[in-house]
Coordinates of C-alpha atoms in Angstrom, one line a residue:
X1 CA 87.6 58.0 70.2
X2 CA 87.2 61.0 72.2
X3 CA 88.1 59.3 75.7
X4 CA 91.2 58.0 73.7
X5 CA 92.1 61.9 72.4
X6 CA 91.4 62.8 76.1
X7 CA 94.1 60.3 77.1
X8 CA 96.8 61.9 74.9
X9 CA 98.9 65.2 76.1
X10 CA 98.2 68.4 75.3
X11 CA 101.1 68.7 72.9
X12 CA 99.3 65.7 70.9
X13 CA 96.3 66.9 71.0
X14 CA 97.3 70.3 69.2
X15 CA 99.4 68.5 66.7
X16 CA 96.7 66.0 65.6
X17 CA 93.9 69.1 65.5
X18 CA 96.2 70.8 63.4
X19 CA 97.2 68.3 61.0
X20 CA 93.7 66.8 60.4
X21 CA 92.3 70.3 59.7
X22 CA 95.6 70.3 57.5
X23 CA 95.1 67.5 55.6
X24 CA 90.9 68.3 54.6
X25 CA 92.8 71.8 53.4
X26 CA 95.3 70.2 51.3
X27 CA 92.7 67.1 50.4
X28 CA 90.1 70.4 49.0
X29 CA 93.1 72.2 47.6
X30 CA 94.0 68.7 45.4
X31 CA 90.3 68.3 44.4
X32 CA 90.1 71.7 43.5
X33 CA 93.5 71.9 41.4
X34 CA 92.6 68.3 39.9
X35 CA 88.9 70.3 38.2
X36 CA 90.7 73.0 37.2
X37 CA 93.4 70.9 35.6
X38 CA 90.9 68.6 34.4
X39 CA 89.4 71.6 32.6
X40 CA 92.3 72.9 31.3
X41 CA 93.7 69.7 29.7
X42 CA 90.5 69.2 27.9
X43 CA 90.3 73.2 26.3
X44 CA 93.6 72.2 25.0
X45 CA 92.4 69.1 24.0
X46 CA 89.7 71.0 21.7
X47 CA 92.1 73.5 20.4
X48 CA 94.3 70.9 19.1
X49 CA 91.5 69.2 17.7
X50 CA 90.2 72.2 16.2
X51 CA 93.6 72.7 14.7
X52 CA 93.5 68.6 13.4
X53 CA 90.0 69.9 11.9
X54 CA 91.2 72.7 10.3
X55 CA 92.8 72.3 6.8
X56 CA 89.6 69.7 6.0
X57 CA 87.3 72.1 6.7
X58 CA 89.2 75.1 4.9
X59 CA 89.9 72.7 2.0
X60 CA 85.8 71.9 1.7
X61 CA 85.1 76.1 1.9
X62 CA 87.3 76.6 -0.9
X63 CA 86.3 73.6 -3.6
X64 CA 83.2 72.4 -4.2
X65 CA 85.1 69.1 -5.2
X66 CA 87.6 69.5 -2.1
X67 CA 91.0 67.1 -3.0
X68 CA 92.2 65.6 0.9
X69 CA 95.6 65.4 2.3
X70 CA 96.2 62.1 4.6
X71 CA 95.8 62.9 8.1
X72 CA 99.0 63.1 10.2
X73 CA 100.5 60.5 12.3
X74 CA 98.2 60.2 15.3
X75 CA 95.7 62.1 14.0
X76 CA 91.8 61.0 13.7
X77 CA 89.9 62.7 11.3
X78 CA 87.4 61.5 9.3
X79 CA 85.6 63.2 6.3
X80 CA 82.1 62.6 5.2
X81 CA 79.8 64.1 2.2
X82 CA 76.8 65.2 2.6
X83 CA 75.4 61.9 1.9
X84 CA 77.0 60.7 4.9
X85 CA 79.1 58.8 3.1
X86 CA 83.6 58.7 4.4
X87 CA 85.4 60.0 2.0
X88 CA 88.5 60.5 4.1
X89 CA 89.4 58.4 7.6
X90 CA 92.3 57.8 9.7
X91 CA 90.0 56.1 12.5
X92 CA 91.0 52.7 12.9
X93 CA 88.9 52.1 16.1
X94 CA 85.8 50.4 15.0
X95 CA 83.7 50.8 18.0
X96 CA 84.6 54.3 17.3
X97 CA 83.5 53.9 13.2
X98 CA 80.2 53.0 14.6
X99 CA 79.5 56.0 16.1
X100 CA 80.7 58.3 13.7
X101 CA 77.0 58.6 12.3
X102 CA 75.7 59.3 15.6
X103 CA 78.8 62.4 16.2
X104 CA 77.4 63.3 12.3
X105 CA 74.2 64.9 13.9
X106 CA 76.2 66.6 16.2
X107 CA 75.8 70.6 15.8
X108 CA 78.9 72.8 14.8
X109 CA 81.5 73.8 16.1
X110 CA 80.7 71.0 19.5
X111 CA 83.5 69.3 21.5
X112 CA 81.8 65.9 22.8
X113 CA 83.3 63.3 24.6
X114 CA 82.3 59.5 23.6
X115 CA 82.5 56.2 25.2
X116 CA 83.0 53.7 22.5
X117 CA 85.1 50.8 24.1
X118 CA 87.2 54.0 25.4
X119 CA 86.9 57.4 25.9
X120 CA 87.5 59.9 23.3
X121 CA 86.9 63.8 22.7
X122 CA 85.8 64.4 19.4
X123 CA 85.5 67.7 17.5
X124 CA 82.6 68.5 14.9
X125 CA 82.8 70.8 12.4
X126 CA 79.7 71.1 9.7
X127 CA 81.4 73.4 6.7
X128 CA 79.2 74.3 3.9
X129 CA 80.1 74.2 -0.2
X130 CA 78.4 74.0 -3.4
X131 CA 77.5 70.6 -3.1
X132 CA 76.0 70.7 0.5
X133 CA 76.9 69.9 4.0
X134 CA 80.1 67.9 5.0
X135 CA 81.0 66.9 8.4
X136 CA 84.8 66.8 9.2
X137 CA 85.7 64.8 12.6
X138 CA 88.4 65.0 14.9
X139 CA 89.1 62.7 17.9
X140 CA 91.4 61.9 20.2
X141 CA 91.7 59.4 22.6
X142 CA 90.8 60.9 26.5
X143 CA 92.9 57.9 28.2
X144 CA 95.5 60.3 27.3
X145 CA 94.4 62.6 29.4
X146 CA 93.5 60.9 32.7
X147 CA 97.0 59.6 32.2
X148 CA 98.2 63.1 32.6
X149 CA 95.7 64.5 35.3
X150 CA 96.2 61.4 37.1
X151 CA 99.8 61.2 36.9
X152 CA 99.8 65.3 38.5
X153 CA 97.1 64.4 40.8
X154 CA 99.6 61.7 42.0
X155 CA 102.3 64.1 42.4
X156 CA 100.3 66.9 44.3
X157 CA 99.0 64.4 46.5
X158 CA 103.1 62.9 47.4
X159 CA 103.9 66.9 47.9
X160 CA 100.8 67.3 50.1
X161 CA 101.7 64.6 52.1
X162 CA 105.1 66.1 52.2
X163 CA 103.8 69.5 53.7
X164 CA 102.0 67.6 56.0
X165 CA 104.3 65.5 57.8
X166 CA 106.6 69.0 58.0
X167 CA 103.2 70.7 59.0
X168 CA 102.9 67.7 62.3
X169 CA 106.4 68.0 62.9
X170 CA 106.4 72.2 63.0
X171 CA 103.2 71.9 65.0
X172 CA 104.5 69.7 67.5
X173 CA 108.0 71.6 68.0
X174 CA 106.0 75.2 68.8
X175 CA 103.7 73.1 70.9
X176 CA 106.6 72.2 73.2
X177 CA 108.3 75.5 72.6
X178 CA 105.4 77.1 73.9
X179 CA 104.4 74.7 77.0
X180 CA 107.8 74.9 78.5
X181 CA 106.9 77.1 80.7
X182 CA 103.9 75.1 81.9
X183 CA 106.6 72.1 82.4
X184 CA 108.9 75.0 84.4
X185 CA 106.1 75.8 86.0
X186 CA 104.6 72.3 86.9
X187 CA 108.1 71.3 88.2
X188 CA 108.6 74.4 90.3
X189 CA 105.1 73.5 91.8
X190 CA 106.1 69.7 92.6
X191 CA 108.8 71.3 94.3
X192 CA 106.7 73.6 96.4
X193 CA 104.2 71.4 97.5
X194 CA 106.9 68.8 98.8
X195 CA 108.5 71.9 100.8
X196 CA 111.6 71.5 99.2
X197 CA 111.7 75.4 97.9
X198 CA 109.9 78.4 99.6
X199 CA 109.6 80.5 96.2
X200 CA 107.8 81.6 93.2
X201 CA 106.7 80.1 90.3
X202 CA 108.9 81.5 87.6
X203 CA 107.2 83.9 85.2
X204 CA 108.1 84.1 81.6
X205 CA 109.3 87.5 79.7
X206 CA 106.4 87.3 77.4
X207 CA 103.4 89.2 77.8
X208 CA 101.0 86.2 77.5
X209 CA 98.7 83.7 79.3
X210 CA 101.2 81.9 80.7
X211 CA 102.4 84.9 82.8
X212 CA 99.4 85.8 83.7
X213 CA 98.7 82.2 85.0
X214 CA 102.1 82.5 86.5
X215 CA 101.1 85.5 88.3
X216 CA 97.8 84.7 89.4
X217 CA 99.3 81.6 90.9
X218 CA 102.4 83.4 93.0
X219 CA 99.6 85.8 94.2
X220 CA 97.7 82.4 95.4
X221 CA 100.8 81.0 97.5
X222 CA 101.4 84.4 98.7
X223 CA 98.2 84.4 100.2
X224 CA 98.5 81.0 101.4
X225 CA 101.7 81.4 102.9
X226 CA 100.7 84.4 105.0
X227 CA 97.4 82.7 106.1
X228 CA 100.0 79.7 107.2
X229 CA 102.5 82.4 108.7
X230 CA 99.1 83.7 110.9
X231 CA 98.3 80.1 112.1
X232 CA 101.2 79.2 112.9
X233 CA 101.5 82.3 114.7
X234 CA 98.3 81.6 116.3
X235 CA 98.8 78.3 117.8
X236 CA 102.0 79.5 118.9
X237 CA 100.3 82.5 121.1
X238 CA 97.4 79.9 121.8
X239 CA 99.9 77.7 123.1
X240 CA 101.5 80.2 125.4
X241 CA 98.4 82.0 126.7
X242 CA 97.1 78.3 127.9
X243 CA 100.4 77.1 129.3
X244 CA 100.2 79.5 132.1
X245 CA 96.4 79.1 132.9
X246 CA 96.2 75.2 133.0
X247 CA 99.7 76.0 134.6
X248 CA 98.1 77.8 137.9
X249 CA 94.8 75.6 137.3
X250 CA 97.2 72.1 138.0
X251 CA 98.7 73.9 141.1
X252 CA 95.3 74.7 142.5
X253 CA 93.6 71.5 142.0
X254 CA 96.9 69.8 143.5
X255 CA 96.6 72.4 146.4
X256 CA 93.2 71.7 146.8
X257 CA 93.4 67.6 147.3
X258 CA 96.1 68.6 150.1
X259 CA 93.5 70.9 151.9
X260 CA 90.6 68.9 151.4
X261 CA 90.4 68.8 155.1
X262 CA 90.0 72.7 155.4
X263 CA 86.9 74.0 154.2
X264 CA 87.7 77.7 154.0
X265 CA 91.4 76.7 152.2
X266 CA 89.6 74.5 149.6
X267 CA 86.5 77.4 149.0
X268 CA 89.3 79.8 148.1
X269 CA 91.4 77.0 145.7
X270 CA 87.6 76.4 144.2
X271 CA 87.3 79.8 143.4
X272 CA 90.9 80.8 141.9
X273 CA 90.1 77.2 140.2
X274 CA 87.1 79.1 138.6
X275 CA 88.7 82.1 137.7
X276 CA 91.5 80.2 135.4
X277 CA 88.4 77.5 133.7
X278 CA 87.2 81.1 133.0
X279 CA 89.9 82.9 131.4
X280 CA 90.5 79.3 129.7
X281 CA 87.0 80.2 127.9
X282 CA 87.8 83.7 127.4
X283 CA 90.8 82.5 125.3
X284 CA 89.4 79.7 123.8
X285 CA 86.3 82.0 122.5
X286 CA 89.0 84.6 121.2
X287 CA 90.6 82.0 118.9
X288 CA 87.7 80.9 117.5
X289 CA 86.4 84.9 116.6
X290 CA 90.5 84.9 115.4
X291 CA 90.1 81.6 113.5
X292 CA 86.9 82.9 112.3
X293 CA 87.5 86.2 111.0
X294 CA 90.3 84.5 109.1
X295 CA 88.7 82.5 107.6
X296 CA 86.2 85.0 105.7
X297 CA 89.6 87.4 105.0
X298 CA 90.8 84.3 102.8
X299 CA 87.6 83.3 101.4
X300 CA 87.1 87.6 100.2

């Protein structure tokens, strides 16, 4: 995976960084929002249950032989004595009948939810009157309420995707924005190195890396230029100090062969003969302190 990423251009690279580090913000963002939703549907939830729960329980503080309404459409509430015994019931649901003995022992005031065949939040409420203890019950069905979470969840996560895709596509368009000069420079450079221009890399307006890469580079070729300038320089004044030594040095030896029949004539070519292979070594040991000493100049 990583030798693939190292593959892909700079440009990709930055754009894929920044959108997967985009999409775990959005991905904790949509967790976070779908708790906090979650907890919000279900205090409403309560109150309106509370509210269901109500008028039974007021009607049960006021009379000790309480007279109850029918519960509204929708509603489940159910009513029992203190016995135990339903005296009042809108809840159909008989896995949900079953428990209602069970949710009975419940303390007051709780907000439970139940799993019988579905989910449901209930709502207990223990109000007290002259003949004992009565236990009014409201529920509501919870499927309701995934629906609604689930359904939001659904349309965060559409809008997160959304921002995303803009996010990549922003990301990518400053990305090139801000390597065109890298490109300028990179074609400028190409151009150089195939000796088709004898200038600068251009440097940008903007007081960043890039111009400082910029500069540091011009000061490189600079350099390089003048240490090419010098040697060209110096094989140009090597090549004239040795033309006229090897020069004199042919003419002697070619002098020499002709008076090889005169010993004195032929001493005296010898010796001029020497005199040139020596200034031939001065100049050759000269170029190499020259070549030297240039050498350590460019490496300081």
């Amino acid at each position: 995976m990583i030798r693939r990423l190292r593959n892909l251009s700079l440009r990709a690279r930055l754009t894929l960084g920044s959108v997967g580090v985009a999409a775990l913000v959005i991905a904790a963002l949509v967790m976070v929002m779908r708790v906090q939703v979650d907890n919000v549907v279900a205090n409403a939830t309560r109150t309106l249950l509370r509210a269901d729960a109500s008028p039974y329980v007021a009607e049960v503080e006021r009379s000790a032989d309480p007279s109850f309404r029918a519960p509204g459409n929708g509603q489940l509430v159910a009513v029992l004595d203190p016995s135990g015994k339903r005296v009042l019931s809108s809840i159909e649901q008989r896995s949900l009948l079953r428990k209602l003995p069970e949710i009975a022992r419940f303390d007051d005031g709780s907000s439970t939810a139940i799993q019988a065949g579905s989910s449901y939040r209930v709502v207990v409420d223990h109000p007290q009157s002259a003949s004992g203890r009565w236990t009014v019950i409201a529920a509501s069905d919870a499927q309701g309420e995934a629906l609604v979470i689930d359904s939001l969840t659904g349309g965060v996560v559409v809008a997160g995707v959304l921002v995303l895709a803009c996010f990549g596509g922003a990301t990518w368009l400053l990305s090139c924005a801000a390597l065109r000069p890298v490109s300028r420079m990179r074609r400028e450079a190409e151009r150089l190195s195939a000796g088709e221009a004898d200038a600068d890399l251009p440097v940008g307006d903007a007081r960043d890396e890039l111009q400082a890469l910029a500069r540091t580079l011009n000061e490189f070729l600079s350099r390089t230029r003048d240490a090419a300038a010098r040697e060209r320089q110096m094989v140009s004044d090597a090549s004239h100090e040795l033309r006229t030594p090897l020069a004199i040095l042919t003419t002697q030896l070619e002098l020499a062969s002709l008076d090889r029949g005169d010993a004195a004539a032929l001493q005296v070519h010898v010796k001029q003969a020497q005199h040139n292979v020596a200034r031939l070594a001065r100049l050759a040991n000269d170029l190499l302190t020259l070549s030297r000493a240039d050498e350590a100049e460019r490496v300081d």
